[in-house]
Structures are given as structure tokens and as C-alpha cells.
Short mmCIF file of C-alpha atoms and ligand atoms in Angstrom, two decimals:
data_model
loop_
_atom_site.label_atom_id
_atom_site.label_comp_id
_atom_site.label_asym_id
_atom_site.label_seq_id
_atom_site.Cartn_x
_atom_site.Cartn_y
_atom_site.Cartn_z
CA MET A 1 0.08 0.13 -0.25
CA PRO A 2 1.40 4.00 -0.72
CA SER A 3 2.37 5.62 2.37
CA SER A 4 -0.18 8.10 3.70
CA ALA A 5 2.50 11.07 1.71
CA GLY A 6 2.11 8.81 -1.77
CA HIS A 7 -2.21 9.02 -0.39
CA ARG A 8 -1.27 13.27 -1.00
CA ARG A 9 0.77 12.97 -3.92
CA PHE A 10 -1.81 10.55 -5.68
CA ALA A 11 -5.58 12.37 -4.37
CA ALA A 12 -3.64 15.89 -5.74
CA ALA A 13 -2.23 14.29 -9.21
CA TRP A 14 -5.85 12.72 -8.91
CA ASP A 15 -8.10 16.30 -8.89
CA TRP A 16 -5.55 17.43 -11.35
CA LEU A 17 -6.19 14.60 -13.97
CA SER A 18 -9.34 14.53 -12.73
CA ARG A 19 -9.65 18.48 -13.59
CA HIS A 20 -8.56 17.53 -16.79
CA GLU A 21 -10.55 14.70 -18.41
CA SER A 22 -11.13 14.98 -22.23
CA ALA A 23 -14.74 15.24 -23.06
CA ARG A 24 -15.41 12.06 -24.01
CA GLU A 25 -14.41 11.67 -20.77
CA ARG A 26 -16.72 13.95 -19.09
CA ARG A 27 -19.61 11.83 -21.61
CA LEU A 28 -19.81 9.26 -20.83
CA ARG A 29 -19.61 10.21 -16.73
CA ALA A 30 -22.88 11.86 -17.86
CA ARG A 31 -24.07 9.33 -18.80
CA LEU A 32 -23.47 7.06 -16.35
CA ALA A 33 -24.34 9.41 -13.51
CA GLY A 34 -27.50 10.41 -15.13
CA GLN A 35 -28.23 7.73 -14.78
CA ALA A 36 -29.21 7.20 -11.32
CA THR A 37 -31.91 7.20 -9.56
CA GLY A 38 -33.26 6.94 -5.66
CA ARG A 39 -31.19 6.75 -2.81
CA VAL A 40 -27.45 6.35 -4.25
CA LEU A 41 -24.32 5.52 -2.50
CA GLU A 42 -21.19 6.02 -4.29
CA ILE A 43 -18.57 4.78 -3.76
CA GLY A 44 -15.12 5.59 -3.07
CA TYR A 45 -15.81 9.38 -4.62
CA GLY A 46 -13.15 10.85 -5.22
CA VAL A 47 -12.22 14.30 -6.02
CA GLY A 48 -16.68 14.64 -6.79
CA SER A 49 -16.17 13.98 -10.77
CA ASN A 50 -18.70 11.90 -11.08
CA TRP A 51 -20.91 15.21 -9.36
CA PRO A 52 -21.20 17.63 -11.50
CA HIS A 53 -24.34 14.63 -13.56
CA LEU A 54 -25.96 13.10 -10.98
CA PRO A 55 -29.66 14.09 -11.57
CA ALA A 56 -31.13 16.80 -9.11
CA ASP A 57 -33.30 14.59 -7.49
CA VAL A 58 -31.52 12.23 -6.02
CA ASP A 59 -30.56 11.52 -2.90
CA TYR A 60 -26.70 10.80 -2.41
CA VAL A 61 -24.80 9.39 0.39
CA GLY A 62 -20.69 9.15 -1.07
CA ILE A 63 -18.00 6.85 1.02
CA GLU A 64 -14.55 7.75 0.61
CA PRO A 65 -12.25 6.06 2.66
CA ASP A 66 -9.00 8.65 1.75
CA PRO A 67 -9.13 11.19 4.34
CA TYR A 68 -6.29 13.78 1.18
CA MET A 69 -9.70 12.58 -1.51
CA ARG A 70 -12.17 14.10 0.90
CA GLU A 71 -10.44 17.23 1.33
CA ARG A 72 -10.42 17.79 -1.86
CA ALA A 73 -13.10 17.06 -3.04
CA GLU A 74 -14.66 19.49 0.36
CA ARG A 75 -12.93 21.74 -2.75
CA HIS A 76 -16.10 20.54 -5.30
CA ARG A 77 -18.67 19.97 -3.77
CA PRO A 78 -21.22 22.02 -6.08
CA PRO A 79 -23.05 25.39 -4.06
CA GLY A 80 -26.44 24.53 -3.00
CA ARG A 81 -26.32 20.27 -3.15
CA GLU A 82 -27.34 18.15 -0.47
CA LEU A 83 -24.76 15.66 -0.43
CA ASP A 84 -24.24 13.17 2.55
CA LEU A 85 -19.93 12.42 2.04
CA ARG A 86 -18.74 9.31 4.73
CA ASP A 87 -15.36 8.17 5.89
CA GLY A 88 -15.91 4.52 4.23
CA ASP A 89 -14.37 1.49 3.19
CA ALA A 90 -16.29 -0.82 0.14
CA GLN A 91 -15.91 -3.35 2.00
CA ALA A 92 -17.71 -3.69 4.37
CA LEU A 93 -20.72 -1.13 3.68
CA ASP A 94 -22.06 0.73 7.14
CA PHE A 95 -25.63 0.65 5.90
CA PRO A 96 -28.49 -2.40 6.16
CA ASP A 97 -29.25 -4.61 3.63
CA ALA A 98 -31.67 -3.45 0.60
CA SER A 99 -31.24 0.08 0.87
CA PHE A 100 -29.88 2.18 -2.43
CA ASP A 101 -31.68 1.39 -5.18
CA THR A 102 -28.59 2.45 -6.71
CA VAL A 103 -24.56 2.45 -5.91
CA ILE A 104 -22.44 4.19 -8.32
CA GLY A 105 -18.99 3.26 -8.55
CA THR A 106 -16.20 4.59 -11.13
CA LEU A 107 -12.05 3.58 -11.52
CA VAL A 108 -12.64 2.40 -7.73
CA LEU A 109 -12.67 -1.48 -7.77
CA CYS A 110 -9.51 -1.24 -9.06
CA THR A 111 -8.05 -0.03 -5.79
CA VAL A 112 -10.46 -1.52 -3.06
CA PRO A 113 -8.28 -3.90 -2.09
CA ASP A 114 -10.75 -7.10 -1.44
CA PRO A 115 -12.59 -6.01 -4.70
CA ALA A 116 -15.69 -9.78 -4.23
CA ALA A 117 -15.95 -8.77 -0.95
CA ALA A 118 -17.10 -4.58 -2.40
CA LEU A 119 -18.89 -6.40 -4.75
CA ARG A 120 -20.63 -8.54 -2.01
CA GLU A 121 -21.45 -5.47 0.27
CA ILE A 122 -22.88 -3.56 -3.00
CA ARG A 123 -25.50 -6.21 -4.13
CA ARG A 124 -26.65 -6.72 -0.08
CA VAL A 125 -26.81 -3.12 -0.05
CA LEU A 126 -28.88 -2.67 -3.05
CA LYS A 127 -32.56 -3.10 -3.11
CA PRO A 128 -34.11 -5.90 -5.58
CA GLY A 129 -34.21 -4.31 -8.81
CA GLY A 130 -31.35 -1.77 -8.12
CA ARG A 131 -28.32 -1.06 -10.72
CA LEU A 132 -24.69 -1.09 -9.87
CA ILE A 133 -23.12 1.99 -12.14
CA PHE A 134 -20.04 1.63 -13.16
CA TRP A 135 -16.36 2.37 -15.68
CA GLU A 136 -13.98 0.13 -14.81
CA HIS A 137 -10.27 0.22 -16.76
CA VAL A 138 -9.67 -3.62 -16.80
CA ASN A 139 -7.11 -6.96 -17.00
CA ALA A 140 -6.64 -6.72 -21.59
CA ARG A 141 -8.22 -9.63 -22.90
CA ALA A 142 -5.44 -10.38 -25.46
CA LYS A 143 -2.26 -12.85 -23.27
CA ALA A 144 0.41 -10.25 -24.38
CA GLY A 145 -1.87 -6.75 -23.00
CA ARG A 146 -2.23 -8.97 -19.66
CA LEU A 147 1.59 -9.97 -19.02
CA ALA A 148 2.49 -6.62 -20.07
CA LEU A 149 -0.80 -5.44 -17.23
CA GLY A 150 0.75 -7.88 -14.97
CA ALA A 151 5.02 -6.26 -16.03
CA ILE A 152 3.58 -2.88 -14.23
CA THR A 153 1.58 -3.52 -11.61
CA PRO A 154 3.76 -2.98 -8.48
CA LEU A 155 5.69 0.23 -9.77
CA TRP A 156 1.80 1.15 -11.03
CA SER A 157 0.03 0.46 -7.61
CA ARG A 158 2.31 2.08 -5.37
CA VAL A 159 2.93 5.55 -7.57
CA GLY A 160 -1.22 5.21 -7.98
CA GLY A 161 -2.74 5.22 -4.42
CA GLY A 162 -2.71 1.03 -4.64
CA CYS A 163 -4.71 1.06 -8.17
CA HIS A 164 -4.07 -2.41 -10.21
CA PRO A 165 -4.62 -2.26 -13.45
CA ASN A 166 -4.82 -6.22 -14.86
CA ARG A 167 -7.61 -6.84 -12.63
CA ASP A 168 -10.46 -9.19 -14.19
CA THR A 169 -13.16 -7.27 -12.69
CA LEU A 170 -16.33 -7.83 -15.23
CA GLN A 171 -15.73 -11.59 -14.37
CA ALA A 172 -15.71 -9.94 -10.24
CA ILE A 173 -18.97 -8.06 -11.67
CA GLU A 174 -20.75 -11.60 -12.15
CA ALA A 175 -19.47 -13.82 -9.06
CA ALA A 176 -20.42 -12.23 -7.23
CA GLY A 177 -24.12 -12.54 -8.24
CA PHE A 178 -25.10 -9.34 -11.35
CA ALA A 179 -26.22 -10.11 -14.87
CA VAL A 180 -25.17 -7.31 -16.88
CA GLU A 181 -26.81 -5.03 -19.11
CA ASP A 182 -25.64 -3.45 -21.98
CA LEU A 183 -21.60 -3.26 -21.18
CA ARG A 184 -19.56 -1.44 -23.24
CA ARG A 185 -15.76 -1.55 -24.02
CA GLY A 186 -13.41 1.46 -24.20
CA LYS A 187 -9.67 2.33 -23.31
CA ILE A 188 -8.21 4.81 -20.81
CA GLY A 189 -5.64 6.27 -22.10
CA PRO A 190 -4.51 2.30 -23.41
CA LEU A 191 -5.78 0.67 -20.92
CA PRO A 192 -9.05 -1.08 -21.98
CA ALA A 193 -12.06 -0.47 -19.92
CA ILE A 194 -15.44 -1.17 -19.19
CA SER A 195 -19.12 0.42 -19.10
CA GLY A 196 -22.09 0.13 -17.87
CA VAL A 197 -24.71 -1.28 -15.29
CA ALA A 198 -25.12 -4.28 -13.54
CA ARG A 199 -28.15 -5.75 -11.94
CA PRO A 200 -28.95 -8.80 -9.33
CA ALA A 201 -29.09 -11.34 -11.19
CA GLU A 202 -32.21 -12.49 -9.71
CA ALA A 203 -33.43 -9.58 -10.93
CA ALA A 204 -32.70 -9.13 -14.66
CA PRO A 205 -35.12 -8.80 -16.45
C1 SAM B 301 -8.35 5.81 -8.94
S1 SAM B 301 -9.50 7.45 -7.68
C2 SAM B 301 -11.95 7.58 -8.57
C3 SAM B 301 -12.33 8.12 -7.69
C4 SAM B 301 -13.16 8.68 -7.98
N1 SAM B 301 -14.10 6.75 -8.34
C5 SAM B 301 -13.86 8.97 -10.13
O1 SAM B 301 -13.84 8.07 -10.34
O2 SAM B 301 -13.02 9.78 -9.97
C6 SAM B 301 -10.28 5.23 -6.76
C7 SAM B 301 -10.60 5.29 -5.77
O3 SAM B 301 -11.02 4.57 -5.04
C8 SAM B 301 -11.28 5.14 -3.17
N2 SAM B 301 -10.81 3.32 -2.55
C9 SAM B 301 -10.12 3.08 -2.20
N3 SAM B 301 -10.03 1.27 -1.61
C10 SAM B 301 -11.46 2.24 -1.21
C11 SAM B 301 -11.95 1.71 -0.26
N4 SAM B 301 -11.84 -0.19 0.20
N5 SAM B 301 -13.10 1.72 -0.37
C12 SAM B 301 -14.09 2.55 -1.07
N6 SAM B 301 -13.77 3.34 -1.61
C13 SAM B 301 -12.08 3.17 -1.98
C14 SAM B 301 -9.28 5.56 -3.10
O4 SAM B 301 -9.53 5.84 -1.67
C15 SAM B 301 -9.87 6.68 -4.51
O5 SAM B 301 -10.63 8.04 -4.58
#
């Protein structure tokens, strides 16, 4: 895990990067966060990059375990908007079962130490018929790409706030009992990425 100086530097870097996202990335955030409905939980909200895209009528709770991210996010709180922001860990959510209509997780399952535990928790707190909205960079599908991502992971993780660029996150979402809808594949810089919506499998249409 990165040191706390590492976390502070990463939060500053992420803040800068988030303010300089491409128009395509902003459109993607708008498409994803814009689908949120009802009571919404965002895991690992970072510096709040999805906030400008949330529908006005959602009831939003965000959790973020990194104090440096939380401090930076405060600077980007949209004026006049009620956002319930808390310290928290996606692997042990401090919310009752079936308490959210939507969970948003963007670029976060690469960093959570145990993504399977986080996905179990997300499933637990989603209401029947609720939706997980996700955007994640993921492992390559081709062998050469997997080898390359595996090779850079130790250093990448050290400078990238604990991020693992070589996770099979789509498989992890499905293994956690979600049915994935509207899966889209793309890239974030050179990294393969996926986005979409997933519902607890028994509630899938
Ligand atoms: C690359 S940043 C992405 C931030 C934001 N979701 C976004 O889309 O810009 C990864 C985030 O995951 C958060 N994170 C790491 N471990 C976590 C955990 N166990 N539970 C919730 N969030 C976590 C980090 O603190 C960081 O804010």
C-alpha cells in the first residue's frame, strides 16, 4: 500500500487529472451518473468527479476512505446541493440491506483491496431491482497485454494509490451474482476499460 505521503500526492494528482479529463471521458461520466435514480450510494467518490452529472432529484450518499481525497473533494462540492459525504470502506458498508436504488462505482474496483468483498457488499445494500453503475479499467483480453499489465502492476500500484491495472473486473462483477447490461468496452489512455450497468442476477429482466 502507498504511504500516507503517497496517498496525499495521489489525491493531488487525481484532482488535477480529473479537472483535465477529455470531453469523451466527461460524456461517459455524464451518461453513467445521469442514470442514477432514487437513493444513491457512490463508493470511493474521490474528488467528486461524478457530482456535476448527477440528476437533481437523487438522494446521494458518498463514501471515501482516503482523507486526502475527502479534503480535496470538499473544494468541489456543488453549491446548493445536498450531498451526504462520509468516511467509509466499500468492503464493509455501514448501511442496512436493500437500502439503495443505485450504487455508482467508477475507477474504484481497481483500487479496493478485496473487490469480491466490495461487490458482495454492493449487492447486499442494493434493493431488489437496484443497479450498479460502473466504469473500470480492466485487464487486457490478449495474452501479451495481460503479461504487460501484470509486469507494470507493482510499480503502478505504488504510484497510483493502490490501483491494480490487471484485474478481471467484469468476471468479478458476474461472479458476485450480477447480470451485466449495456456493457461497453473502451480505453482509458492505453488501458482497456469497461462501463455499464449490472443488476443482482435474480432481478435481471
Ligand atoms: C482512481 S480513484 C477514483 C475516484 C473516483 N471514483 C473517480 O471516478 O474519479 C480510486 C478511489 O477509490 C478509493 N478507494 C480505495 N479503496 C477503497 C475502499 N476500500 N472503499 C471505497 N473506496 C476506496 C480511493 O480512495 C480513491 O478515491
